[in-house]
mmCIF file of N, CA and C in Angstrom:
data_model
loop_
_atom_site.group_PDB
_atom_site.id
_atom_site.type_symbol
_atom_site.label_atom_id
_atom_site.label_comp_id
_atom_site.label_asym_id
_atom_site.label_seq_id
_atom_site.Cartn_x
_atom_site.Cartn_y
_atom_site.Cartn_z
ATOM 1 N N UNK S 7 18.684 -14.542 -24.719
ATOM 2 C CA UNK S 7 19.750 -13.586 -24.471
ATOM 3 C C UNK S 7 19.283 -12.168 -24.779
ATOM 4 N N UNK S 8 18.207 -11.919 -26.069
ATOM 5 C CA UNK S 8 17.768 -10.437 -26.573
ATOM 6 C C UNK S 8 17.188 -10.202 -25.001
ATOM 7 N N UNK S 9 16.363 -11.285 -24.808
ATOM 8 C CA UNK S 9 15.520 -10.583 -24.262
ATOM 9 C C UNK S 9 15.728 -10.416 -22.802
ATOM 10 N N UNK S 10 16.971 -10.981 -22.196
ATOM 11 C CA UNK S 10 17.552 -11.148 -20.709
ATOM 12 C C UNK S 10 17.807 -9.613 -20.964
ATOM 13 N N UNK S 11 18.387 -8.612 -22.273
ATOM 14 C CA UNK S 11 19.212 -7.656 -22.231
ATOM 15 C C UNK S 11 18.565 -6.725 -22.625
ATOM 16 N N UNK S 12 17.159 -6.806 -22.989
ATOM 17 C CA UNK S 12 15.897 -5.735 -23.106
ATOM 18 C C UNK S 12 15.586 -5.604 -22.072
ATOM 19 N N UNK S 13 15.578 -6.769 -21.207
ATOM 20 C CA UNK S 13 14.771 -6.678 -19.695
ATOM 21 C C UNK S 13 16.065 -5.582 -18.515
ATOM 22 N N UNK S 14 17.339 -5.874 -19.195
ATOM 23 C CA UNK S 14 18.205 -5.147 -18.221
ATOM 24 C C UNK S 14 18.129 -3.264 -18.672
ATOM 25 N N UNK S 15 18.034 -3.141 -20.277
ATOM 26 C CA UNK S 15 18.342 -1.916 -20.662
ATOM 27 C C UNK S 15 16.485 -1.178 -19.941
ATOM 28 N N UNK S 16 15.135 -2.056 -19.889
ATOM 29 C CA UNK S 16 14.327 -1.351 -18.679
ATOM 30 C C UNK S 16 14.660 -1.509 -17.780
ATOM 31 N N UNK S 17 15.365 -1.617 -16.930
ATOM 32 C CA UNK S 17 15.826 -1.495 -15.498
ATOM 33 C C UNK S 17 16.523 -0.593 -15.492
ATOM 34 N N UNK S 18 17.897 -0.472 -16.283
ATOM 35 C CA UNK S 18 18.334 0.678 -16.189
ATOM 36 C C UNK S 18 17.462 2.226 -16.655
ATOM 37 N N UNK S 19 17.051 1.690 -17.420
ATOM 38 C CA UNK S 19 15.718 3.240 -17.957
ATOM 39 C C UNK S 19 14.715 3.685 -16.679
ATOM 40 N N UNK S 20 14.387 2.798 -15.989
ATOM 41 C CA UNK S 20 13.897 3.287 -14.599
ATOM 42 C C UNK S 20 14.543 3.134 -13.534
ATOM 43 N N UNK S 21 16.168 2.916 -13.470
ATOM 44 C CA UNK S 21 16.657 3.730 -12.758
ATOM 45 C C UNK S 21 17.034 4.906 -12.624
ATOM 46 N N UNK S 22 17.274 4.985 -13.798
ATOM 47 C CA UNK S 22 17.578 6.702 -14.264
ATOM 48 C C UNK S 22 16.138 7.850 -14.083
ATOM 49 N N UNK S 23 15.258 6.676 -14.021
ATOM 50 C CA UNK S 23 13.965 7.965 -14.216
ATOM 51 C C UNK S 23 13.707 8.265 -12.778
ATOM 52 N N UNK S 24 14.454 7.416 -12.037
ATOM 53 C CA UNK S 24 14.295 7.520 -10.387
ATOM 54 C C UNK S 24 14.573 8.073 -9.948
ATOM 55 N N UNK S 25 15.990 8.233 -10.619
ATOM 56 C CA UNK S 25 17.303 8.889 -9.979
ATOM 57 C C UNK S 25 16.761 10.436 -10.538
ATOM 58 N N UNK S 26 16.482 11.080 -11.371
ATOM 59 C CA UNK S 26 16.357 12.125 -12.068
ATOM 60 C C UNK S 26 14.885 12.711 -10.858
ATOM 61 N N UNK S 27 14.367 11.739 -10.812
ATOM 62 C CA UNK S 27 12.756 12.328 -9.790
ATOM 63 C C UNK S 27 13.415 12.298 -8.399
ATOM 64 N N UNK S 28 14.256 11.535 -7.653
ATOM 65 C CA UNK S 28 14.703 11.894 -6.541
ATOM 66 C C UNK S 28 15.844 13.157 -6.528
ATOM 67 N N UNK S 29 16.123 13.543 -7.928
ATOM 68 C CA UNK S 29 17.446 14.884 -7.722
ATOM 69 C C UNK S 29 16.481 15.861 -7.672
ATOM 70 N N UNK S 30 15.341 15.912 -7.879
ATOM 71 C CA UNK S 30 14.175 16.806 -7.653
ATOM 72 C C UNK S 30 13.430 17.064 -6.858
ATOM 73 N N UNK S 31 13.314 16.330 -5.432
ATOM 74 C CA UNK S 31 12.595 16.299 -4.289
ATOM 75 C C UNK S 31 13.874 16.516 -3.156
ATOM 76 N N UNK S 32 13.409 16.876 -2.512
ATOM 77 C CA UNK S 32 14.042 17.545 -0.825
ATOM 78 C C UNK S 32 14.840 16.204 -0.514
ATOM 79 N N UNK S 33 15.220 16.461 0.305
ATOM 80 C CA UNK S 33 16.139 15.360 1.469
ATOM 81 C C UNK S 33 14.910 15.013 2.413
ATOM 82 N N UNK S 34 14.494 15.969 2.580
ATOM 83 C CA UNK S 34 13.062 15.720 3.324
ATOM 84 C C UNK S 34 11.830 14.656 3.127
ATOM 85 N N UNK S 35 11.657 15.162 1.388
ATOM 86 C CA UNK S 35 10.776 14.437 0.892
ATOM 87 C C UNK S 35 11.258 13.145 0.675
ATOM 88 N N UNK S 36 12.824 12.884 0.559
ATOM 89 C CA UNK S 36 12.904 11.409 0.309
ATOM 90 C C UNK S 36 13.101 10.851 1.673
ATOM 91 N N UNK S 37 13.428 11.000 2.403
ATOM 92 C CA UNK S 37 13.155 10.589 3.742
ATOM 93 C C UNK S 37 11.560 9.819 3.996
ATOM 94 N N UNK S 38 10.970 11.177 3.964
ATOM 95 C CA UNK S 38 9.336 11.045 4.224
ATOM 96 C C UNK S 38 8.945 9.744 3.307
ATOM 97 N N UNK S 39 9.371 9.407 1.894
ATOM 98 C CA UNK S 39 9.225 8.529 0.688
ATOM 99 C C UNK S 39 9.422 7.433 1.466
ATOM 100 N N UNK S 40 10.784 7.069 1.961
ATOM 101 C CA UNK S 40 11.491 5.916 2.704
ATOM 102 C C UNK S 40 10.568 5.562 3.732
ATOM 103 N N UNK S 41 10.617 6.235 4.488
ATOM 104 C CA UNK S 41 9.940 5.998 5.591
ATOM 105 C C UNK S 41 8.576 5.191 5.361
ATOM 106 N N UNK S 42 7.507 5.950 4.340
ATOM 107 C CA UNK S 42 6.552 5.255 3.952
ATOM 108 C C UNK S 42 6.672 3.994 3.945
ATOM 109 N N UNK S 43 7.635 3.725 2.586
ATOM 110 C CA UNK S 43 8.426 2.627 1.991
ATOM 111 C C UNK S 43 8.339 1.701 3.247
ATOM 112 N N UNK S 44 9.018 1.753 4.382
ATOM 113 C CA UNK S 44 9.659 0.843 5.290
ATOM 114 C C UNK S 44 8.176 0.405 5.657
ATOM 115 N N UNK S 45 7.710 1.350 6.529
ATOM 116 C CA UNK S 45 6.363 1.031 6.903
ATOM 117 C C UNK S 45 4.889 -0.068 6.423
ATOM 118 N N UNK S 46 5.472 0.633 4.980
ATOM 119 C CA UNK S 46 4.283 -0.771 4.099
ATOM 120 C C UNK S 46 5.367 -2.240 3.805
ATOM 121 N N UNK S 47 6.389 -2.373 4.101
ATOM 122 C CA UNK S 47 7.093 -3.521 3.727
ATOM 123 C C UNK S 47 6.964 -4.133 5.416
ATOM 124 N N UNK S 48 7.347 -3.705 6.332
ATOM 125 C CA UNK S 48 6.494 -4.108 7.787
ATOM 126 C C UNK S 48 5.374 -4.325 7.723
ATOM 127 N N UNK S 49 4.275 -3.790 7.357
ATOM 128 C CA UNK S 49 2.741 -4.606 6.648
ATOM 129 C C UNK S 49 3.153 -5.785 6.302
ATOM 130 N N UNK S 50 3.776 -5.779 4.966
ATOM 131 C CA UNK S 50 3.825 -7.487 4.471
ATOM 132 C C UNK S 50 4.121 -8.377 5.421
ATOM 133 N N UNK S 51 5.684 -7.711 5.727
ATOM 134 C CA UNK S 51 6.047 -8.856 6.468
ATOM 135 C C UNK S 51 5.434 -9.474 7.569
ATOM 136 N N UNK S 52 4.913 -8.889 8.433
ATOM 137 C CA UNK S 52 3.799 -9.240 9.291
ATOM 138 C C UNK S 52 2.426 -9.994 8.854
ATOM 139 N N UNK S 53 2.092 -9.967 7.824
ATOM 140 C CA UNK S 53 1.439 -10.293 6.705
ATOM 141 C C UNK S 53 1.508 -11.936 6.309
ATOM 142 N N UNK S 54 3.087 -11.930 5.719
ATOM 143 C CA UNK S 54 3.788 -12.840 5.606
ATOM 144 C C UNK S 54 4.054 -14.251 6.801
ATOM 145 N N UNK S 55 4.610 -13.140 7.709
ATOM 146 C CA UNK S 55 4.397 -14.067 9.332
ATOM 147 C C UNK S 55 3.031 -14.760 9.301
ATOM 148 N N UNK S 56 2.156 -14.179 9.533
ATOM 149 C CA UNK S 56 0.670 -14.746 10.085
ATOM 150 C C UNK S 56 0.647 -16.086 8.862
ATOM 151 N N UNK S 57 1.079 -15.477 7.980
ATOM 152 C CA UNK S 57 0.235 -17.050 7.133
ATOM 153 C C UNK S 57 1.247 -18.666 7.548
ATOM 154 N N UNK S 58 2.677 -18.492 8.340
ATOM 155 C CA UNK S 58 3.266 -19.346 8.537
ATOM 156 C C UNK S 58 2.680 -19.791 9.776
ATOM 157 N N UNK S 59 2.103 -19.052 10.626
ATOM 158 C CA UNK S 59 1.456 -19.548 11.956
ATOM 159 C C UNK S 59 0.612 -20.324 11.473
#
């Protein structure tokens, strides 16, 4: 139970550190971030595909 609720109070500690670094970058830059984001998770998944073939 400590430790289900250590593991939640770091999650919330890097959400906040997220949230605080994205109130600091453009609309632009998080866009541009996302976008990356999407792009390398389409890697995997394609990735992912091939090994079920």
């Amino acid at each position: 139970m400590a430790h289900e609720e250590r593991r939640n109070m770091s999650k919330n500690t890097d959400a906040s550190v997220d949230n605080r670094d994205n109130a600091q970058k453009s609309a632009v830059e998080q866009l541009a971030d996302a976008n990356h984001e999407i792009e390398e998770l389409k890697l995997q998944i394609a990735w992912l595909e091939r090994s079920y073939e």
